[in-house]
PDB file of C-alpha atoms in Angstrom:
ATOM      1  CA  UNK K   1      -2.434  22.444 -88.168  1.00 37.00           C
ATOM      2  CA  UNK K   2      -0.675  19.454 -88.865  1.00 42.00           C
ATOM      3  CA  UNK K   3       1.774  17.167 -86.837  1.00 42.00           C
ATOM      4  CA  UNK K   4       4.297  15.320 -89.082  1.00 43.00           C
ATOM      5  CA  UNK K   5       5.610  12.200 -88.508  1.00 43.00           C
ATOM      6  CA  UNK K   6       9.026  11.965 -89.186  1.00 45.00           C
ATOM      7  CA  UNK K   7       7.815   9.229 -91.807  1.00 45.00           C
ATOM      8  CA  UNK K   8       6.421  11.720 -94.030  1.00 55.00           C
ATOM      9  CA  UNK K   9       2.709  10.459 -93.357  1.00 62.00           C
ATOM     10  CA  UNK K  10       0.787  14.004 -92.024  1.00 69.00           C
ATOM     11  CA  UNK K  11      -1.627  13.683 -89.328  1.00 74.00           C
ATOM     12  CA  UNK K  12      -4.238  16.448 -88.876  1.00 75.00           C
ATOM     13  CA  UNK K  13      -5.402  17.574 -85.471  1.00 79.00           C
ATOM     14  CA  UNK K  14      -9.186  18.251 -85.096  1.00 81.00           C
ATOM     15  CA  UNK K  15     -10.651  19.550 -81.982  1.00 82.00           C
ATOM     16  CA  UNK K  16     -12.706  16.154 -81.495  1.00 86.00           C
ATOM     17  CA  UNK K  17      -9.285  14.267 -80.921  1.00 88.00           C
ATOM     18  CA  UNK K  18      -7.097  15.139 -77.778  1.00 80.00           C
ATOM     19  CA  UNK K  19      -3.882  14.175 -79.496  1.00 74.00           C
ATOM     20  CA  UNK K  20      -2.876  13.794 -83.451  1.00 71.00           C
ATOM     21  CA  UNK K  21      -1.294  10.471 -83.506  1.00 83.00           C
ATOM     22  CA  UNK K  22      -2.294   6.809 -84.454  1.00 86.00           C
ATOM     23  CA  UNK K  23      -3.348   4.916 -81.716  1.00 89.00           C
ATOM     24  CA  UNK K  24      -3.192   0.746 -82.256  1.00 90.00           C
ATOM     25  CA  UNK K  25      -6.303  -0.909 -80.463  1.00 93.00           C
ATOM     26  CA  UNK K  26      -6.410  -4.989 -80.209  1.00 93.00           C
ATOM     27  CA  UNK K  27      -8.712  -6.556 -82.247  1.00 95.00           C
ATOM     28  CA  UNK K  28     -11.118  -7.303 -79.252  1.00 96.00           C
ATOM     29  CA  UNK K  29     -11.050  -3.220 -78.200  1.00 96.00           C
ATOM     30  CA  UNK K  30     -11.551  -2.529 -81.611  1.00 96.00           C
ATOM     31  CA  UNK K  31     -14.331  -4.997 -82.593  1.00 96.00           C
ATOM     32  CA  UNK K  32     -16.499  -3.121 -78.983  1.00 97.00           C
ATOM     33  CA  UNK K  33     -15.953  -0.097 -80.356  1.00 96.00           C
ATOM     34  CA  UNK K  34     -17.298  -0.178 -83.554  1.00 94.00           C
ATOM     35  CA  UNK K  35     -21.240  -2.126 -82.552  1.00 94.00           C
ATOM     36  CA  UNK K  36     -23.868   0.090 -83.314  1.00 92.00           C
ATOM     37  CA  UNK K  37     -24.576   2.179 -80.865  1.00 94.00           C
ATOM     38  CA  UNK K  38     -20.938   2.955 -79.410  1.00 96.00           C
ATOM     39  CA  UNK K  39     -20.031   3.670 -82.920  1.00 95.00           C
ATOM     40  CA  UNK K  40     -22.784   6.091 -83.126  1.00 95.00           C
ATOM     41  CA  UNK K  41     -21.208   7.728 -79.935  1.00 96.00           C
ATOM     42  CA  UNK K  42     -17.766   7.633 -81.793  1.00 96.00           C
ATOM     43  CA  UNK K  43     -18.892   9.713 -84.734  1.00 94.00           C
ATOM     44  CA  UNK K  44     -20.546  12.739 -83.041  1.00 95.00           C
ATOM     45  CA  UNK K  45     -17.751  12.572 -80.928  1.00 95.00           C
ATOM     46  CA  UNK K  46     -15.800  13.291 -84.024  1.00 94.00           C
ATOM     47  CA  UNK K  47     -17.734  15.589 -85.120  1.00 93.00           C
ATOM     48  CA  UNK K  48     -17.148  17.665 -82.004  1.00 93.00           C
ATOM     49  CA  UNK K  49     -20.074  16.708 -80.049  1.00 94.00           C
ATOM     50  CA  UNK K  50     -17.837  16.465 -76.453  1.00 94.00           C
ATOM     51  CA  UNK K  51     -20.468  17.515 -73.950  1.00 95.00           C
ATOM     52  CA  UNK K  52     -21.928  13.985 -72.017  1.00 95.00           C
ATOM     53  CA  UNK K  53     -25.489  16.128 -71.685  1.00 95.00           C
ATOM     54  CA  UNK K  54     -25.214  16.914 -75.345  1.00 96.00           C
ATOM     55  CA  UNK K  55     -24.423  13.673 -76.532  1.00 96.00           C
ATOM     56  CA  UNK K  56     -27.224  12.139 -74.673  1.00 95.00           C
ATOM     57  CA  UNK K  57     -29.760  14.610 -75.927  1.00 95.00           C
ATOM     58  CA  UNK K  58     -28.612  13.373 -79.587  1.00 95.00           C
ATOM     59  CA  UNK K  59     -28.335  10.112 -79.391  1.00 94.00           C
ATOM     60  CA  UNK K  60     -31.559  10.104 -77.210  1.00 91.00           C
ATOM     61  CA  UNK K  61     -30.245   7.301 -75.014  1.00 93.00           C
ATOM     62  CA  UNK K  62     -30.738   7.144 -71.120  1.00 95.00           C
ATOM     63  CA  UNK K  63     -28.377   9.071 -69.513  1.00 95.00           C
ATOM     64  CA  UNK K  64     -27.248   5.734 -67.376  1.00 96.00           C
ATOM     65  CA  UNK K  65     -26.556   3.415 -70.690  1.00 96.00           C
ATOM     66  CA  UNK K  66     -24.762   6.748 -72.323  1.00 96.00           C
ATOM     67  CA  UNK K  67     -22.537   6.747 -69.108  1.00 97.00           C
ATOM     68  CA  UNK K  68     -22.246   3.250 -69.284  1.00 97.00           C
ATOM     69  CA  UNK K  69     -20.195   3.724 -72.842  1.00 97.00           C
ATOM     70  CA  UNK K  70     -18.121   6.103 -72.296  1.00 97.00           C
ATOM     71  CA  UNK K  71     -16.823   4.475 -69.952  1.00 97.00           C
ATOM     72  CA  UNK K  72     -16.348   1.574 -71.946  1.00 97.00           C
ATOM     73  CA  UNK K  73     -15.231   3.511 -74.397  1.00 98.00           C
ATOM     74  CA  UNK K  74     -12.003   4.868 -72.260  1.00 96.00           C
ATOM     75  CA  UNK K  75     -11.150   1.687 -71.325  1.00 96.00           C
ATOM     76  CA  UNK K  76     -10.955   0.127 -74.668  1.00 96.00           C
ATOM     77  CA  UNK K  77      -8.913   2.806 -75.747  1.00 95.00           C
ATOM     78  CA  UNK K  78     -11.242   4.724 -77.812  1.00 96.00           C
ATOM     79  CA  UNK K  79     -11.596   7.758 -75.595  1.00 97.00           C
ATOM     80  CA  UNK K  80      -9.965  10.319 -73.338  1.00 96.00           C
ATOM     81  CA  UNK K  81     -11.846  12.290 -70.718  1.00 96.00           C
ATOM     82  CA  UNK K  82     -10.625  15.932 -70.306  1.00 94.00           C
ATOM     83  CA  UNK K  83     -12.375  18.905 -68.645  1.00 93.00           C
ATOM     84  CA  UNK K  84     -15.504  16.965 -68.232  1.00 93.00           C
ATOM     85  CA  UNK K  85     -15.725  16.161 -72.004  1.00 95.00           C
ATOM     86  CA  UNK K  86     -15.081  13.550 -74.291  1.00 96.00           C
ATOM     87  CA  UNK K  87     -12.742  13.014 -76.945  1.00 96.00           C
ATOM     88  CA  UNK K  88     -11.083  10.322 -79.215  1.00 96.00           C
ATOM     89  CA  UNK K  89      -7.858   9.667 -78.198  1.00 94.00           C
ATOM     90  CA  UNK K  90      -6.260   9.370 -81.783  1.00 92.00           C
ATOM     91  CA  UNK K  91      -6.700  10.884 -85.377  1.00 91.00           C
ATOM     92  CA  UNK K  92      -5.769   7.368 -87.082  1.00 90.00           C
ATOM     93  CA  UNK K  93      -6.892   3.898 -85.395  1.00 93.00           C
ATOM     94  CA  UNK K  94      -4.668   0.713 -86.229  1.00 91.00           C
ATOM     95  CA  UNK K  95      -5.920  -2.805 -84.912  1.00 93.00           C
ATOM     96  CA  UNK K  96      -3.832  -5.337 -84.194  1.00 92.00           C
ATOM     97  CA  UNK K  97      -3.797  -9.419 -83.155  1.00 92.00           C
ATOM     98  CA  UNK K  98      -1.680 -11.687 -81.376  1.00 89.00           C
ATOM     99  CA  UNK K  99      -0.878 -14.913 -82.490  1.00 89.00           C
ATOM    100  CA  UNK K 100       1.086 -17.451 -80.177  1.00 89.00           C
ATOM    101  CA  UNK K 101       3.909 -19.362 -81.843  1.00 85.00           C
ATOM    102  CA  UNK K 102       5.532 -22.262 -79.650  1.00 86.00           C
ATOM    103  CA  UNK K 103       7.986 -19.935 -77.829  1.00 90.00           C
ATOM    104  CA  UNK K 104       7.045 -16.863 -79.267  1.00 88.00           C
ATOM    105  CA  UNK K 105       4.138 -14.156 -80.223  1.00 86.00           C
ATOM    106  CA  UNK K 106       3.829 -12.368 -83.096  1.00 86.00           C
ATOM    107  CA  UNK K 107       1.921  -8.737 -83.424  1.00 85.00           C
ATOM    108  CA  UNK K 108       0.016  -8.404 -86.396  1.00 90.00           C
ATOM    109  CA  UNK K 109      -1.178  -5.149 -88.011  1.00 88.00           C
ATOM    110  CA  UNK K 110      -4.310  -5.870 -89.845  1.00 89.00           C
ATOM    111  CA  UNK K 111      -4.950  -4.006 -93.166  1.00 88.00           C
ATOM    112  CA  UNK K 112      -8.448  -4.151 -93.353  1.00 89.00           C
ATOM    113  CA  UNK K 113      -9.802  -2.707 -89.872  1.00 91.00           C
ATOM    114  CA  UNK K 114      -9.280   0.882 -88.446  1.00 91.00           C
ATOM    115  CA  UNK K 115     -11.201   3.927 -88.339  1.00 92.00           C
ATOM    116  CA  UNK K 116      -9.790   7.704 -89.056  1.00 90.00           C
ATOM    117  CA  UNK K 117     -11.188  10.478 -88.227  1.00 90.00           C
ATOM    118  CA  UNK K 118     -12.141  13.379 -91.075  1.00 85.00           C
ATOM    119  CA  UNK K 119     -13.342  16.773 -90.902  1.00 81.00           C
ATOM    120  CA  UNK K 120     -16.036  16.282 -93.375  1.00 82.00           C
ATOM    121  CA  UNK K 121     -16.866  12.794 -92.808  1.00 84.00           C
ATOM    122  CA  UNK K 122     -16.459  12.369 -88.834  1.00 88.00           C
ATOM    123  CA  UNK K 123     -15.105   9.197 -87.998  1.00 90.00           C
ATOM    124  CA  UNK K 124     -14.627   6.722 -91.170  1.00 88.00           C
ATOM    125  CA  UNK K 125     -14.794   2.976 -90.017  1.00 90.00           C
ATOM    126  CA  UNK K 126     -13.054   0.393 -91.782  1.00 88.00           C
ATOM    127  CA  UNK K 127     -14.087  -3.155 -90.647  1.00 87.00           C
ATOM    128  CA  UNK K 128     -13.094  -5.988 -93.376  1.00 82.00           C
ATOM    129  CA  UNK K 129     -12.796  -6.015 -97.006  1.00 72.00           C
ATOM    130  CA  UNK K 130     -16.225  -5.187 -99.405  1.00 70.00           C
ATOM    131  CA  UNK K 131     -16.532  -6.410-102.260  1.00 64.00           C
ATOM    132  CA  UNK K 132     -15.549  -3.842-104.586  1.00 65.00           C
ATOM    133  CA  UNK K 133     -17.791  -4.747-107.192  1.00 69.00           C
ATOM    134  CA  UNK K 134     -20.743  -3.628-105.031  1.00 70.00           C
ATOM    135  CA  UNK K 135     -19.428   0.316-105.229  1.00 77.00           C
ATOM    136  CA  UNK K 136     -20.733   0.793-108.325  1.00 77.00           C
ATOM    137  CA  UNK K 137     -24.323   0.200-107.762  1.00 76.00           C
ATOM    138  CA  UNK K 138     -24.055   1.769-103.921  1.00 76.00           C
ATOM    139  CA  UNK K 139     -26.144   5.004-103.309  1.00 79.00           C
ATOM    140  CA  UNK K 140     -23.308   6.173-101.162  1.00 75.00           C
ATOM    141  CA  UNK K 141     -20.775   6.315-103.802  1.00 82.00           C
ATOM    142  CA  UNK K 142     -20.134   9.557-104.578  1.00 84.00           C
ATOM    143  CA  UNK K 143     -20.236  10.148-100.798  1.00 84.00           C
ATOM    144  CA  UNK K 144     -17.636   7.763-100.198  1.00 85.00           C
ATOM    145  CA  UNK K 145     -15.453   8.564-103.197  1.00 86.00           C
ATOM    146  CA  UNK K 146     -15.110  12.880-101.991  1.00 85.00           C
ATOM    147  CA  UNK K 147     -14.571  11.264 -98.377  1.00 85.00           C
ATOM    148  CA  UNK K 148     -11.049   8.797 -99.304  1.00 87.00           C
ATOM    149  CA  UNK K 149     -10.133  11.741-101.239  1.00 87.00           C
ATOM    150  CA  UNK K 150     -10.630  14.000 -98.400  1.00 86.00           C
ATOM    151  CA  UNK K 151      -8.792  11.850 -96.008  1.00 87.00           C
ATOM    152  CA  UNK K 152      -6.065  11.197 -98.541  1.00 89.00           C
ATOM    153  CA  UNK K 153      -5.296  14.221 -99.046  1.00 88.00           C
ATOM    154  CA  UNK K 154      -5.140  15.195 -95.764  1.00 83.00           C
ATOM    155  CA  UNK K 155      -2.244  12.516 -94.428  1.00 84.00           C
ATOM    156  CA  UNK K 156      -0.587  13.791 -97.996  1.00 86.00           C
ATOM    157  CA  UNK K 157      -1.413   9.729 -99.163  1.00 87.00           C
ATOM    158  CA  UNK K 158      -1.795   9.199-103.073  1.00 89.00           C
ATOM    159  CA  UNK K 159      -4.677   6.864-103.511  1.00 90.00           C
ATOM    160  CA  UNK K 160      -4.107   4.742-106.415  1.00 91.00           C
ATOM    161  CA  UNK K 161      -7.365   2.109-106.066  1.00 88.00           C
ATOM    162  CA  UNK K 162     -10.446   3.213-108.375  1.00 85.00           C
ATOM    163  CA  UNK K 163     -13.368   2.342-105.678  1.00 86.00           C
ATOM    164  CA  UNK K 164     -13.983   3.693-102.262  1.00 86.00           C
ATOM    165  CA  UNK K 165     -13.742  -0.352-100.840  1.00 83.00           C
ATOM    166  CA  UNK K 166     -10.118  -0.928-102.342  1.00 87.00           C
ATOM    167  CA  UNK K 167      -9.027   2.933-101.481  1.00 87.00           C
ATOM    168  CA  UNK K 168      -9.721   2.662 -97.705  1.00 86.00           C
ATOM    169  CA  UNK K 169      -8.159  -0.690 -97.648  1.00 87.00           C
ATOM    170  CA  UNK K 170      -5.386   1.035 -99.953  1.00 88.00           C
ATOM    171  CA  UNK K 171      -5.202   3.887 -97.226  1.00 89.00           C
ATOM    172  CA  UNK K 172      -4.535   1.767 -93.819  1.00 87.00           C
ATOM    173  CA  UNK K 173      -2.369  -0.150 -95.828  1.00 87.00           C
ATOM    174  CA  UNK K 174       0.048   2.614 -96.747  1.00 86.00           C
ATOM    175  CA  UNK K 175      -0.417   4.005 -92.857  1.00 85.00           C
ATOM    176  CA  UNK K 176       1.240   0.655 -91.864  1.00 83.00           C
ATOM    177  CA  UNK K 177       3.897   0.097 -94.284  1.00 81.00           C
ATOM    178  CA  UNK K 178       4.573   3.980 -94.324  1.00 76.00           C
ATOM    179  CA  UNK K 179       4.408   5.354 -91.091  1.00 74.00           C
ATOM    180  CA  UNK K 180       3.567   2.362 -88.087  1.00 76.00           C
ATOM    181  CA  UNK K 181       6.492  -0.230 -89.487  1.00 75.00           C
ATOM    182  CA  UNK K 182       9.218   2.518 -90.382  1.00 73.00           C
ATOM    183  CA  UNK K 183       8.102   3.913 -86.688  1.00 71.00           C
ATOM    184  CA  UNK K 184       8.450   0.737 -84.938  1.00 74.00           C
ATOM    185  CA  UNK K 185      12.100   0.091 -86.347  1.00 73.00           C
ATOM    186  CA  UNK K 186      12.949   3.164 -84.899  1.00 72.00           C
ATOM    187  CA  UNK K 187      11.221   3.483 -81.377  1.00 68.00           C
ATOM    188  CA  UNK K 188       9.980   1.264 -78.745  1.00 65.00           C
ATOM    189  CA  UNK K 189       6.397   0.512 -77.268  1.00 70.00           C
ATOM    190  CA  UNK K 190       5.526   0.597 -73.838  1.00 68.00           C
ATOM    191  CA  UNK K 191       3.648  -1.870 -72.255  1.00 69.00           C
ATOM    192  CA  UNK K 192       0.651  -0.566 -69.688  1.00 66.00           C
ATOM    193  CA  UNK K 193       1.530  -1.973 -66.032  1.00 66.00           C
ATOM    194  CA  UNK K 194      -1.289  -2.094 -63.670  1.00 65.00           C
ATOM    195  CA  UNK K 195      -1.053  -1.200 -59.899  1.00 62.00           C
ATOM    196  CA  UNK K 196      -0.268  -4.988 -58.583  1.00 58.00           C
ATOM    197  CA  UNK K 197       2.684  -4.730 -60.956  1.00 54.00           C
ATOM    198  CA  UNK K 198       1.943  -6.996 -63.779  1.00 52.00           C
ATOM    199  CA  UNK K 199       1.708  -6.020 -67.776  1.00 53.00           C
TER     200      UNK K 199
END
């Protein structure tokens, strides 16, 4: 099952992912999310590993440091609790920045960081450009190469680029300029208030 965005971009559900949308995380959230270990939580999360006790027993971690990143985890934005498991909260993840100028900010959507999730590959981690002459000679190419196309074809994205580096790159890309900007003229954002009352 798919939810479409009225943009045209398709984003799949997977059990792993309490809702089907694209979720944009600041850089900072982002950047936590994706050290070592936590990323090593991400992916079995994605690969349906929801169960705390399970996830502990895998990643052989102390139950107290395991803990300890979830919880992180939901704060930064990666993760939703539900039914006493644990689950992304997004199929696609955008990063963004904010940049003072004088009177104003701007919001910048970065095209070479995000992760999205795939049924074959779990989640798929994009965090700055490689150098695309080093796919050639990577073990991991084929690998790589059936996982873009995998993911491309399921958000119905061609992939034009030749190497796995420039095709992810290629991919977030056409999620922004396809789906997030033509979104944003359209809709509005809401801002998360905390209890005292300020954003």
């Amino acid at each position: 099952m798919s939810i479409k965005v009225r943009v045209g971009i398709k984003v799949p559900k997977f059990p792993s992912v309490i809702s089907g949308g694209i979720r944009i995380l600041s850089e900072y959230n982002f950047d936590f999310g994706v050290q070592l270990d936590r990323a090593k939580l991400l992916k079995l999360i994605a690969f349906g590993v929801v169960s705390p006790t399970e996830l502990i027993r895998r990643l052989n971690m102390p139950k107290a440091k395991v803990f300890r990143y979830l919880n992180a985890l939901i704060k930064h934005g990666w993760l939703v609790r539900k039914d006493g498991g644990y689950y992304l909260a997004a199929t696609i993840f955008l990063v963004y920045r904010v940049r003072e100028f004088g009177d104003y900010a701007v919001l910048e959507v970065l095209n070479d960081k995000g992760a999205i999730v795939d049924q074959k590959a779990g989640l798929v981690i994009i965090n700055g450009k490689e150098s695309p002459r080093a796919c050639p000679r990577c073990p991991l190419l084929q690998e790589c190469t059936n996982n873009i196309r995998s993911i491309s074809k399921s958000l119905g994205i061609t992939i034009k680029s030749v190497t796995p580096a420039d095709a992810y790159l290629e991919l977030i890309s056409t999620i922004i300029n396809e789906g997030l900007v033509k979104i944003l003229l359209n809709d509005y954002i809401d801002l998360h208030v905390n209890n005292s009352g300020s954003i």
